[in-house]
Tab-separated table of C-alpha atoms in Angstrom:
chain	number	residue	atom	x	y	z
A	157	MET	CA	-60.177	6.772	108.390
A	158	GLU	CA	-61.999	8.182	105.679
A	159	CYS	CA	-63.902	7.515	102.954
A	160	ARG	CA	-60.875	8.713	100.341
A	161	GLU	CA	-58.323	5.773	102.452
A	162	LEU	CA	-60.631	2.559	101.367
A	163	THR	CA	-58.682	1.594	98.684
A	164	ASP	CA	-55.338	1.863	101.207
A	165	TYR	CA	-56.724	0.063	103.687
A	166	ALA	CA	-58.658	-2.313	101.394
A	167	VAL	CA	-54.968	-3.933	99.815
A	168	ASP	CA	-53.819	-4.205	102.851
A	169	ARG	CA	-56.599	-6.206	104.015
A	170	LEU	CA	-56.729	-8.410	100.878
A	171	LEU	CA	-52.359	-8.571	101.378
A	172	GLY	CA	-52.444	-8.959	104.222
A	173	GLU	CA	-50.502	-6.533	106.087
A	174	ALA	CA	-53.259	-4.592	107.097
A	175	ALA	CA	-52.138	-4.696	111.877
A	176	ALA	CA	-55.114	-4.993	114.388
A	177	PRO	CA	-55.934	-1.634	114.974
A	178	GLU	CA	-56.018	-0.987	111.008
A	179	ARG	CA	-58.730	-4.040	110.695
A	180	ASP	CA	-60.128	-2.280	113.803
A	181	GLU	CA	-60.394	0.741	112.380
A	182	LEU	CA	-62.036	-0.500	109.207
A	183	GLU	CA	-64.927	-2.197	110.320
A	184	ARG	CA	-65.744	0.702	111.889
A	185	HIS	CA	-66.147	2.729	109.227
A	186	LEU	CA	-67.551	-0.145	106.889
A	187	ALA	CA	-70.778	-0.127	109.439
A	188	GLY	CA	-71.405	3.056	108.686
A	189	CYS	CA	-70.887	3.832	105.102
A	190	GLY	CA	-72.502	1.938	102.932
A	191	SER	CA	-70.957	3.077	99.889
A	192	CYS	CA	-67.469	1.672	101.372
A	193	SER	CA	-69.028	-0.788	101.837
A	194	ARG	CA	-70.155	-1.596	98.577
A	195	GLU	CA	-66.873	-0.197	97.064
A	196	LEU	CA	-64.862	-3.034	99.071
A	197	ALA	CA	-67.305	-5.985	97.679
A	198	ALA	CA	-66.032	-5.020	94.007
A	199	LEU	CA	-62.188	-4.769	95.164
A	200	GLU	CA	-62.778	-7.895	97.343
A	201	GLU	CA	-64.420	-9.698	93.612
A	202	THR	CA	-62.031	-8.040	91.867
A	203	TRP	CA	-58.697	-9.642	93.993
A	204	GLY	CA	-61.150	-13.466	93.631
A	205	GLU	CA	-61.459	-12.653	89.574
A	206	LEU	CA	-57.820	-12.374	89.526
A	207	GLY	CA	-57.607	-15.496	91.045
A	208	THR	CA	-59.572	-17.243	87.847
A	209	ASP	CA	-56.265	-17.220	85.541
A	210	ARG	CA	-54.817	-20.804	86.225
A	211	ASP	CA	-50.682	-20.707	86.126
A	212	ASP	CA	-49.108	-21.914	83.732
A	213	PRO	CA	-46.965	-25.330	84.719
A	214	VAL	CA	-43.454	-26.352	83.621
A	215	THR	CA	-43.526	-29.252	80.969
A	216	PRO	CA	-41.601	-31.795	81.070
A	217	GLU	CA	-39.870	-31.183	77.762
A	218	PHE	CA	-39.626	-27.220	78.653
A	219	ARG	CA	-38.056	-28.669	81.913
A	220	VAL	CA	-35.394	-31.519	80.086
A	221	ARG	CA	-34.204	-28.731	77.487
A	222	THR	CA	-33.974	-25.998	80.079
A	223	LEU	CA	-32.035	-28.488	82.314
A	224	GLU	CA	-29.426	-29.500	79.460
A	225	LEU	CA	-28.879	-25.814	78.706
A	226	LEU	CA	-28.259	-25.621	82.304
A	227	GLU	CA	-25.733	-28.189	82.293
A	228	ASP	CA	-23.755	-27.031	78.626
A	229	GLU	CA	-23.421	-23.180	80.710
A	230	MET	CA	-21.901	-24.736	83.377
A	231	SER	CA	-19.328	-27.059	81.232
A	232	ARG	CA	-18.614	-24.263	79.110
A	233	ARG	CA	-18.025	-22.027	82.627
A	234	ARG	CA	-15.999	-24.483	84.103
A	235	ILE	CA	-14.113	-24.132	80.511
A	236	ARG	CA	-13.583	-21.045	81.220
A	237	GLU	CA	-12.916	-21.111	85.091
A	238	PHE	CA	-9.860	-23.305	84.707
A	239	HIS	CA	-6.537	-22.056	86.467
A	240	PRO	CA	-3.201	-24.420	85.396
A	241	ARG	CA	-2.196	-25.939	87.643
A	242	LYS	CA	1.557	-23.725	89.520
A	243	ARG	CA	4.345	-25.853	88.472
A	244	ALA	CA	5.574	-26.629	91.697
A	245	LEU	CA	2.145	-28.428	92.197
A	246	ARG	CA	1.856	-30.443	89.091
A	247	ILE	CA	5.297	-32.026	89.454
A	248	PHE	CA	4.214	-33.094	93.485
A	249	ALA	CA	0.807	-34.572	91.655
A	250	GLN	CA	2.768	-36.323	88.381
A	251	ALA	CA	4.911	-37.653	91.208
A	252	ALA	CA	1.762	-38.993	93.155
A	253	ALA	CA	0.373	-40.436	89.920
A	254	LEU	CA	4.085	-42.193	89.435
A	255	ALA	CA	3.672	-43.937	92.208
A	256	VAL	CA	-0.103	-44.906	92.732
A	257	ALA	CA	-0.090	-46.261	89.642
A	258	ALA	CA	3.143	-48.259	89.993
A	259	ALA	CA	2.199	-49.485	93.541
A	260	ALA	CA	-1.488	-50.908	91.409
A	261	GLY	CA	1.144	-52.853	88.862
A	262	PHE	CA	2.974	-54.156	91.494
A	263	LEU	CA	-0.642	-55.601	93.543
A	264	VAL	CA	-2.014	-56.782	90.040
A	265	ALA	CA	0.833	-58.461	88.757
A	266	ALA	CA	1.558	-60.464	93.015
A	267	ARG	CA	-2.300	-61.474	92.521
A	268	GLY	CA	-1.813	-63.010	88.685
A	269	GLY	CA	-2.542	-59.754	86.507
A	270	PHE	CA	-6.018	-58.833	85.204
A	271	PRO	CA	-8.074	-61.682	83.180
A	272	ALA	CA	-8.390	-61.286	79.294
A	273	ARG	CA	-10.863	-58.920	78.146
A	274	PRO	CA	-12.315	-59.136	74.345
A	275	VAL	CA	-12.810	-55.516	73.097
A	276	SER	CA	-15.889	-55.319	72.332
A	277	ALA	CA	-16.887	-53.767	68.450
A	278	GLY	CA	-18.674	-50.957	69.426
A	279	SER	CA	-16.293	-50.047	72.257
A	280	PRO	CA	-15.040	-46.035	72.783
A	281	LEU	CA	-11.435	-46.963	72.309
A	282	GLU	CA	-11.100	-49.198	69.257
A	283	PRO	CA	-12.390	-48.261	65.971
A	284	ALA	CA	-15.238	-50.738	65.520
A	285	ALA	CA	-15.403	-53.104	62.520
A	286	GLY	CA	-15.885	-50.499	58.703
A	287	ALA	CA	-14.632	-47.854	61.324
A	288	ASN	CA	-13.935	-44.651	59.198
A	289	THR	CA	-16.528	-45.456	56.741
A	290	ALA	CA	-19.576	-42.767	57.023
A	291	PRO	CA	-22.980	-44.196	56.070
A	292	ASP	CA	-24.389	-42.944	52.668
A	293	LEU	CA	-26.200	-39.398	54.447
A	294	ALA	CA	-28.037	-39.287	50.717
A	295	VAL	CA	-30.544	-42.045	52.522
A	296	ASN	CA	-31.306	-39.710	55.678
A	297	PRO	CA	-30.311	-42.818	57.928
A	298	ARG	CA	-31.437	-42.849	61.322
A	299	LEU	CA	-28.531	-41.950	63.986
A	300	SER	CA	-28.040	-42.895	67.558
A	301	ASN	CA	-26.085	-42.198	70.144
A	302	VAL	CA	-23.375	-39.757	69.200
A	303	ALA	CA	-19.772	-39.624	71.030
A	304	TYR	CA	-17.452	-37.120	69.968
A	305	ARG	CA	-13.822	-36.972	70.936
A	306	THR	CA	-10.851	-33.973	69.805
A	307	GLU	CA	-7.546	-36.022	69.382
A	308	PRO	CA	-4.413	-34.628	70.282
A	309	ASP	CA	-3.396	-33.972	67.351
A	310	GLY	CA	-6.572	-32.632	66.102
A	311	ARG	CA	-8.521	-35.348	64.594
A	312	VAL	CA	-12.235	-35.738	65.796
A	313	GLY	CA	-13.691	-38.948	66.535
A	314	ILE	CA	-17.251	-39.952	65.850
A	315	GLU	CA	-19.459	-42.115	67.141
A	316	PHE	CA	-22.890	-43.192	66.689
A	317	ASP	CA	-24.572	-46.184	66.209
A	318	SER	CA	-26.488	-46.638	62.863
A	319	THR	CA	-27.691	-50.113	61.468
A	320	THR	CA	-24.067	-50.310	63.897
A	321	ARG	CA	-21.802	-48.706	65.830
A	322	HIS	CA	-19.841	-46.472	63.426
A	323	SER	CA	-16.370	-45.090	64.636
A	324	VAL	CA	-15.189	-42.157	62.075
A	325	LEU	CA	-12.019	-40.280	61.928
A	326	GLY	CA	-10.829	-37.269	60.530
A	327	ARG	CA	-9.878	-33.388	60.703
A	328	PRO	CA	-13.046	-30.848	60.598
A	329	GLU	CA	-12.671	-29.926	57.520
A	330	ASP	CA	-12.434	-33.032	55.690
A	331	PRO	CA	-15.437	-33.296	53.216
A	332	GLN	CA	-16.634	-37.079	54.313
A	333	ILE	CA	-16.237	-35.470	58.404
A	334	SER	CA	-17.778	-32.163	57.340
A	335	ARG	CA	-20.272	-32.929	55.665
A	336	LEU	CA	-21.520	-35.595	58.629
A	337	LEU	CA	-21.081	-33.016	61.246
A	338	ALA	CA	-23.731	-31.354	59.432
A	339	TYR	CA	-25.977	-34.139	58.730
A	340	LEU	CA	-25.695	-34.310	62.164
A	341	LEU	CA	-26.220	-31.392	63.534
A	342	SER	CA	-29.571	-31.170	61.289
A	343	LEU	CA	-30.969	-34.137	63.251
A	344	ASN	CA	-33.474	-33.235	65.574
A	345	VAL	CA	-32.960	-35.847	67.979
A	346	GLN	CA	-29.893	-34.995	69.253
A	347	THR	CA	-29.695	-33.090	72.538
A	348	ALA	CA	-28.457	-29.192	72.752
A	349	GLY	CA	-25.766	-30.897	74.701
A	350	GLU	CA	-24.931	-32.386	71.899
A	351	LYS	CA	-25.670	-30.415	68.975
A	352	SER	CA	-23.181	-27.592	71.093
A	353	ARG	CA	-20.555	-29.965	70.491
A	354	ALA	CA	-20.830	-30.659	67.041
A	355	ILE	CA	-21.210	-26.760	66.489
A	356	GLU	CA	-17.982	-26.384	68.599
A	357	LEU	CA	-16.084	-29.294	66.308
A	358	VAL	CA	-17.806	-27.353	63.514
A	359	SER	CA	-15.994	-24.178	63.488
A	360	GLY	CA	-12.852	-25.017	65.907
A	361	HIS	CA	-10.378	-25.193	63.337
A	362	SER	CA	-12.525	-22.630	61.587
A	363	GLY	CA	-11.025	-18.916	62.267
A	364	PRO	CA	-10.770	-15.257	60.427
A	365	GLY	CA	-8.492	-16.678	56.957
A	366	ALA	CA	-9.099	-20.029	57.095
A	367	ALA	CA	-10.351	-21.467	54.469
A	368	GLU	CA	-14.545	-21.072	54.006
A	369	ALA	CA	-17.460	-23.290	55.424
A	370	SER	CA	-18.353	-26.356	53.394
A	371	PRO	CA	-21.883	-24.763	51.948
A	372	ASP	CA	-23.228	-28.337	53.821
A	373	VAL	CA	-21.925	-27.231	57.492
A	374	VAL	CA	-23.084	-22.976	56.492
A	375	SER	CA	-26.733	-24.609	55.559
A	376	ALA	CA	-26.496	-26.736	58.478
A	377	LEU	CA	-25.741	-23.643	60.925
A	378	GLY	CA	-28.314	-21.452	59.358
A	379	ALA	CA	-30.707	-23.470	60.184
A	380	THR	CA	-30.372	-24.401	63.180
A	381	LEU	CA	-29.164	-20.108	63.108
A	382	LYS	CA	-33.392	-20.619	62.260
A	383	ARG	CA	-35.199	-23.104	63.641
A	384	ASP	CA	-33.301	-24.083	66.953
A	385	ARG	CA	-35.743	-23.308	69.983
A	386	ASN	CA	-32.669	-23.351	72.459
A	387	PRO	CA	-31.696	-20.257	72.339
A	388	GLY	CA	-28.087	-20.884	73.914
A	389	VAL	CA	-27.801	-23.765	71.262
A	390	ARG	CA	-28.866	-21.027	68.101
A	391	LYS	CA	-26.210	-18.319	69.582
A	392	LYS	CA	-23.644	-21.086	69.323
A	393	ALA	CA	-24.849	-21.394	65.879
A	394	ALA	CA	-24.198	-17.768	65.224
A	395	GLU	CA	-20.788	-17.172	67.151
A	396	ALA	CA	-19.838	-20.448	64.200
A	397	LEU	CA	-21.166	-19.275	61.526
A	398	ALA	CA	-18.974	-15.363	62.331
A	399	SER	CA	-15.998	-18.004	62.656
A	400	PHE	CA	-16.478	-18.452	59.274
A	401	ARG	CA	-15.058	-16.194	56.210
A	402	SER	CA	-17.911	-13.907	55.137
A	403	THR	CA	-19.955	-15.062	52.392
A	404	PRO	CA	-23.368	-13.297	51.248
A	405	GLU	CA	-25.158	-17.203	52.846
A	406	ILE	CA	-23.342	-16.330	56.194
A	407	ARG	CA	-24.748	-12.642	56.473
A	408	ALA	CA	-28.256	-13.634	55.209
A	409	ALA	CA	-28.143	-16.146	57.662
A	410	LEU	CA	-26.413	-13.721	60.711
A	411	LEU	CA	-28.963	-10.557	59.071
A	412	ASP	CA	-32.607	-13.105	59.303
A	413	ALA	CA	-30.966	-13.569	63.121
A	414	LEU	CA	-30.436	-9.851	63.814
A	415	ALA	CA	-33.643	-8.906	62.647
A	416	SER	CA	-36.015	-11.801	64.058
A	417	ASP	CA	-34.492	-13.683	66.694
A	418	PRO	CA	-35.818	-13.484	69.890
A	419	ASN	CA	-32.799	-13.105	72.016
A	420	PRO	CA	-30.666	-10.419	72.954
A	421	GLY	CA	-27.647	-12.590	73.649
A	422	VAL	CA	-27.670	-13.774	69.454
A	423	ARG	CA	-28.564	-10.625	67.921
A	424	LEU	CA	-25.570	-9.715	69.447
A	425	VAL	CA	-23.295	-12.135	68.322
A	426	ALA	CA	-25.148	-11.636	64.906
A	427	VAL	CA	-24.986	-8.195	65.273
A	428	GLU	CA	-20.893	-7.756	66.171
A	429	ALA	CA	-19.970	-10.541	63.187
A	430	LEU	CA	-21.938	-8.809	60.976
A	431	ALA	CA	-20.640	-4.894	62.105
A	432	ALA	CA	-16.823	-7.493	61.003
A	433	SER	CA	-17.541	-8.781	57.891
A	434	ALA	CA	-18.728	-5.260	56.779
A	435	LYS	CA	-14.915	-3.422	57.844
A	436	GLU	CA	-14.221	-5.682	55.442
A	437	THR	CA	-16.215	-5.688	52.565
A	438	PRO	CA	-19.030	-2.854	53.303
A	439	ASP	CA	-22.082	-4.981	51.955
A	440	PRO	CA	-24.884	-2.103	51.672
A	441	LYS	CA	-27.359	-4.567	52.914
A	442	THR	CA	-25.398	-5.163	55.706
A	443	ILE	CA	-24.934	-1.272	56.264
A	444	GLN	CA	-28.893	-0.727	56.435
A	445	SER	CA	-29.288	-3.202	59.018
A	446	LEU	CA	-26.839	-1.793	61.099
A	447	ARG	CA	-28.094	1.285	60.692
A	448	GLU	CA	-31.800	0.747	61.242
A	449	LYS	CA	-30.635	-1.355	64.483
A	450	ALA	CA	-28.514	1.654	65.293
A	451	PHE	CA	-32.066	3.549	65.889
A	452	ASP	CA	-33.899	1.380	67.029
A	453	PRO	CA	-35.603	3.204	70.204
A	454	GLN	CA	-37.009	-0.981	70.760
A	455	GLU	CA	-33.820	-2.989	70.262
A	456	ASN	CA	-31.360	-3.959	73.015
A	457	GLY	CA	-29.343	-1.200	74.750
A	458	PHE	CA	-26.369	-3.789	74.103
A	459	VAL	CA	-27.226	-4.492	70.084
A	460	ARG	CA	-27.628	-0.995	69.773
A	461	ALA	CA	-24.305	0.850	71.054
A	462	ARG	CA	-23.096	-2.342	68.608
A	463	ALA	CA	-24.634	-1.429	66.072
A	464	ALA	CA	-23.515	2.284	66.581
A	465	SER	CA	-20.275	1.997	66.982
A	466	ALA	CA	-19.672	-1.212	63.627
A	467	LEU	CA	-20.953	2.003	61.388
A	468	LYS	CA	-18.815	4.519	62.977
A	469	ALA	CA	-15.937	1.999	61.977
A	470	ILE	CA	-16.882	1.373	58.835
A	471	ASP	CA	-15.626	3.870	55.886
A	472	LEU	CA	-18.476	4.750	54.601
B	266	MET	CA	-41.031	-19.811	99.160
B	267	ALA	CA	-39.536	-23.090	98.734
B	268	GLY	CA	-36.830	-23.161	99.691
B	269	GLY	CA	-35.321	-21.852	103.131
B	270	LEU	CA	-32.972	-19.197	103.154
B	271	ILE	CA	-29.753	-20.784	103.846
B	272	ASP	CA	-30.981	-23.638	101.386
B	273	ASP	CA	-31.450	-21.690	98.394
B	274	ARG	CA	-27.451	-19.408	99.371
B	275	SER	CA	-25.517	-22.544	99.407
B	276	LEU	CA	-27.464	-23.803	96.118
B	277	LEU	CA	-25.830	-20.497	94.557
B	278	GLU	CA	-22.613	-21.585	96.529
B	279	ARG	CA	-22.526	-24.207	94.959
B	280	ILE	CA	-23.029	-23.004	91.733
B	281	ARG	CA	-20.071	-20.683	92.281
B	282	ARG	CA	-18.224	-23.452	92.375
B	283	GLY	CA	-19.638	-25.645	89.176
B	284	ASP	CA	-21.569	-28.203	90.913
B	285	ALA	CA	-24.179	-28.309	87.672
B	286	GLY	CA	-26.772	-29.983	90.264
B	287	GLY	CA	-27.093	-27.077	92.349
B	288	ALA	CA	-28.370	-25.009	89.168
B	289	GLU	CA	-30.324	-27.911	89.112
B	290	GLU	CA	-31.822	-28.260	92.607
B	291	LEU	CA	-32.380	-24.399	91.809
B	292	PHE	CA	-34.162	-24.746	88.478
B	293	GLU	CA	-36.263	-27.475	90.344
B	294	ARG	CA	-37.419	-25.200	93.190
B	295	TYR	CA	-37.622	-21.580	91.983
B	296	ALA	CA	-38.802	-22.546	87.887
B	297	PRO	CA	-42.132	-22.760	88.103
B	298	ALA	CA	-42.543	-19.726	89.998
B	299	LEU	CA	-40.642	-17.613	87.538
B	300	LEU	CA	-42.472	-19.536	84.806
B	301	ARG	CA	-45.524	-18.507	86.043
B	302	PHE	CA	-44.325	-15.426	86.795
B	303	ALA	CA	-42.631	-14.452	83.200
B	304	SER	CA	-46.097	-16.145	81.847
B	305	ARG	CA	-48.072	-12.875	83.043
B	306	MET	CA	-45.749	-10.360	82.279
B	307	LEU	CA	-45.073	-11.272	78.221
B	308	SER	CA	-47.102	-12.264	76.040
B	309	ASP	CA	-46.880	-15.746	75.253
B	310	ARG	CA	-45.636	-19.450	76.867
B	311	GLU	CA	-42.717	-19.606	74.336
B	312	THR	CA	-41.413	-16.069	75.094
B	313	ALA	CA	-42.120	-16.815	78.288
B	314	GLU	CA	-40.323	-19.888	78.616
B	315	GLU	CA	-36.730	-18.231	77.020
B	316	VAL	CA	-37.210	-15.606	79.677
B	317	THR	CA	-37.208	-18.625	82.679
B	318	GLN	CA	-34.568	-20.106	81.085
B	319	GLU	CA	-32.271	-16.327	80.082
B	320	VAL	CA	-33.057	-15.997	84.345
B	321	PHE	CA	-31.430	-19.018	84.880
B	322	VAL	CA	-28.333	-18.807	82.873
B	323	LYS	CA	-27.460	-15.293	84.104
B	324	VAL	CA	-28.198	-17.180	87.401
B	325	ILE	CA	-24.834	-18.882	86.533
B	326	SER	CA	-22.891	-15.979	85.490
B	327	ARG	CA	-23.833	-14.176	88.140
B	328	ALA	CA	-23.875	-16.171	91.101
B	329	HIS	CA	-20.520	-14.523	92.411
B	330	GLN	CA	-22.467	-11.121	92.249
B	331	TYR	CA	-25.346	-12.516	94.991
B	332	ASP	CA	-24.564	-10.229	97.689
B	333	GLY	CA	-27.303	-11.939	100.349
B	334	ARG	CA	-29.400	-8.912	101.472
B	335	ALA	CA	-32.097	-9.963	100.252
B	336	ALA	CA	-33.738	-13.478	99.680
B	337	VAL	CA	-32.543	-15.477	97.243
B	338	SER	CA	-35.791	-15.908	95.396
B	339	SER	CA	-36.000	-12.179	95.548
B	340	TRP	CA	-32.847	-11.446	94.182
B	341	LEU	CA	-34.476	-14.392	91.310
B	342	PHE	CA	-37.447	-12.397	90.820
B	343	ALA	CA	-35.421	-9.278	90.136
B	344	ILE	CA	-33.588	-10.343	87.083
B	345	ALA	CA	-36.510	-12.415	85.518
B	346	ALA	CA	-38.680	-8.507	86.200
B	347	ASN	CA	-35.924	-6.994	84.315
B	348	ALA	CA	-35.383	-10.314	81.749
B	349	CYS	CA	-38.717	-9.322	81.344
B	350	ARG	CA	-38.737	-5.555	80.795
B	351	ASP	CA	-35.783	-5.794	78.247
B	352	ARG	CA	-37.821	-8.612	76.079
B	353	LYS	CA	-41.143	-6.033	76.500
B	354	ARG	CA	-38.207	-3.200	74.820
B	355	HIS	CA	-37.621	-5.368	71.624
B	356	ASP	CA	-41.300	-7.214	71.801
B	357	ARG	CA	-43.934	-4.830	71.222
B	358	ARG	CA	-46.324	-7.576	70.794
B	359	ALA	CA	-45.994	-8.876	74.366
B	360	THR	CA	-49.225	-6.493	74.927
B	361	ILE	CA	-51.297	-8.559	72.922
B	362	VAL	CA	-52.351	-11.337	74.514
B	363	PRO	CA	-54.356	-13.696	72.021
B	364	LEU	CA	-57.071	-16.331	73.632
B	365	GLU	CA	-55.552	-19.295	72.769
B	366	ALA	CA	-52.429	-18.239	74.745
B	367	VAL	CA	-54.342	-18.921	77.726
B	368	GLY	CA	-53.884	-23.328	76.983
B	369	ASP	CA	-56.298	-25.933	76.414
B	370	LEU	CA	-58.562	-26.298	79.954
B	371	SER	CA	-59.733	-29.377	78.510
B	372	ALA	CA	-57.600	-31.733	81.183
B	373	SER	CA	-59.742	-29.855	84.517
B	374	GLY	CA	-62.703	-32.778	83.731
B	375	GLU	CA	-64.941	-29.488	83.280
B	376	GLY	CA	-67.958	-29.895	80.918
B	377	ALA	CA	-67.737	-28.041	77.564
B	378	ASP	CA	-70.046	-24.587	78.513
B	379	ALA	CA	-68.169	-24.370	82.029
B	380	ARG	CA	-64.435	-25.053	79.999
B	381	LEU	CA	-65.393	-22.465	77.181
B	382	GLU	CA	-66.354	-19.901	80.225
B	383	SER	CA	-62.944	-20.504	82.616
B	384	ARG	CA	-61.225	-19.785	79.408
B	385	GLN	CA	-62.707	-16.373	78.234
B	386	ARG	CA	-62.329	-15.479	82.136
B	387	ARG	CA	-59.245	-16.334	82.477
B	388	ALA	CA	-58.374	-15.004	78.640
B	389	ALA	CA	-60.369	-11.425	80.355
B	390	VAL	CA	-58.154	-12.176	83.386
B	391	ARG	CA	-54.505	-11.975	81.071
B	392	GLN	CA	-55.909	-9.180	79.119
B	393	ALA	CA	-56.640	-7.126	81.947
B	394	LEU	CA	-53.017	-7.360	83.434
B	395	ALA	CA	-51.791	-6.520	80.277
B	396	SER	CA	-53.782	-3.105	79.927
B	397	LEU	CA	-52.233	-2.094	83.107
B	398	SER	CA	-48.421	-0.243	82.726
B	399	ASP	CA	-45.452	-2.739	83.673
B	400	GLU	CA	-44.787	-1.058	87.160
B	401	GLN	CA	-48.174	-1.983	87.824
B	402	ARG	CA	-48.232	-5.209	86.555
B	403	GLU	CA	-44.898	-5.946	88.275
B	404	ALA	CA	-46.144	-5.398	91.790
B	405	LEU	CA	-49.508	-6.933	92.007
B	406	VAL	CA	-48.225	-9.830	89.956
B	407	LEU	CA	-45.788	-10.834	92.881
B	408	ALA	CA	-48.355	-9.584	95.322
B	409	ARG	CA	-51.562	-11.212	94.111
B	410	TYR	CA	-49.906	-14.624	92.486
B	411	HIS	CA	-46.808	-14.931	94.170
B	412	GLY	CA	-48.243	-13.811	97.792
B	413	LEU	CA	-44.347	-11.736	98.118
B	414	PRO	CA	-45.001	-8.861	101.284
B	415	TYR	CA	-44.441	-5.038	100.201
B	416	ALA	CA	-41.252	-5.533	101.964
B	417	GLU	CA	-39.962	-8.124	99.595
B	418	ILE	CA	-41.591	-6.539	97.035
B	419	SER	CA	-40.015	-3.483	97.228
B	420	LYS	CA	-36.312	-4.669	97.068
B	421	VAL	CA	-37.000	-7.004	93.881
B	422	LEU	CA	-38.550	-3.836	92.079
B	423	GLY	CA	-35.793	-1.845	93.636
B	424	ILE	CA	-38.599	0.842	94.782
B	425	SER	CA	-39.650	2.131	97.894
B	426	VAL	CA	-42.782	0.870	100.038
B	427	GLY	CA	-44.406	3.543	100.037
B	428	ALA	CA	-43.916	2.927	95.931
B	429	VAL	CA	-44.880	-0.294	96.129
B	430	LYS	CA	-48.472	0.280	97.670
B	431	THR	CA	-49.267	3.288	95.004
B	432	ARG	CA	-48.391	0.220	92.270
B	433	ILE	CA	-51.053	-1.939	93.688
B	434	PHE	CA	-53.632	0.885	94.761
B	435	ARG	CA	-53.858	1.906	91.462
B	436	ALA	CA	-53.049	-1.413	89.506
B	437	VAL	CA	-56.661	-2.522	91.553
B	438	GLU	CA	-58.921	0.599	90.626
B	439	THR	CA	-58.287	0.095	87.135
B	440	LEU	CA	-58.640	-3.469	87.097
B	441	LYS	CA	-61.605	-2.708	89.014
B	442	ALA	CA	-63.377	-0.220	86.554
B	443	ARG	CA	-62.114	-2.827	84.270
B	444	PHE	CA	-64.375	-5.852	85.036
B	445	SER	CA	-67.343	-3.340	86.039
B	446	GLU	CA	-67.012	-2.464	82.449
B	447	GLY	CA	-66.340	-6.141	81.351
B	448	GLU	CA	-69.556	-6.873	83.240
B	449	ARG	CA	-71.753	-4.675	81.180
B	450	SER	CA	-71.107	-4.698	78.283
B	451	TRP	CA	-71.982	-9.321	79.091
B	452	ASN	CA	-74.822	-7.994	80.452
B	453	ALA	CA	-75.570	-5.952	77.204
B	454	ALA	CA	-74.849	-8.835	74.592
B	455	ASN	CA	-76.368	-11.060	76.796
């Protein structure tokens, strides 16, 4: 071994990757070389110094937040990957279900039927007393235990606890429902999954050509996009804003996200929405922002490419 | 690394089948290591947490792409290394490590002086790590803090074993010079 090979040998030793002959060779060299002994001691000290940097632990808040995000992501994936059953299989499944139901009915009838069960006021299947009445949102009520459901006719059912259990049913575009959804969205007590569901309900019934989103909804989505700590929720808020007819307020929220959101997925949604909007209405601020992104070497490649192709498509 | 090879693969299989429990189990096993990696590669705790989340979201969408050539842990670190590079490309602030970003060690039971010194040493290490090139830092962090052998690091980073060794040697040499320079400044100041 020669002195110039010391670092090579020493790092192998520090990593525990040095073979026995290599270790012996190093020891023999160190016995006769004072400068390499001092150098090795310095390298070992450096290695030890790195150990003073303690590990960052996973906090309970981060764990909860991430598990919610992952569950949400898994649910979305299950929805995307749903494949309808083949017709023959569906008929067979329906026939089997009928047979099971008939057999169960027969057994219940033979035993004298179910005992009568009172329907509780908070049952999700029955409207509570005072159903279809939302609380007065002007007094900032504390709402909890929120549950959503979508009826086959497109109406949305929202249940929550305030002073009592409330159950409200209506179309998402109804002002009362729209205000309630926006209010629920602004509550920090909601989990990422609940917020995502509220966002889906707000945006699911709108689309290009639909009526403008209410100011309450735009404001709540804009605040979520700006401040929510969960990138999955912010991305959903951006997608929801993108699903509405573009307005100056929506453009401002998306421009802000494109300029400052740390997550490239969120910025990508923002750039796509702004590109679509600029194609319809070539707003100078939007075009300037797309131009900056297209030429920003620090920007994510997908975002940059999308901004560039959007500029090409706009008739400037 | 936590979890056996077969168990990790069966977790990925569960994720592929849409079982949220598989994702949760994978998170419990690897989130601490991935968060440690990201926090040493990036500027602050919040960014490291976001990148760690991104890694798990990518795992869900890419579980079917895992081809079994490397350990699942190596595959996860490779996704994390790419995510950190992407984030740094976007955010130049990643090279600045403020003292307050290294956290409060008050829970450690040390005295005030010891706490302050410990915090200063930790900040000095983070600043020294930040002074390395991304390539050197990735290799060094995987070796020093995660105990990955050369062969595994080479799979994570997609480079040869020789290149891994070179990056670690250079990183250690740079840090040695930096620490001894820091020592001299410290002695001169006192």
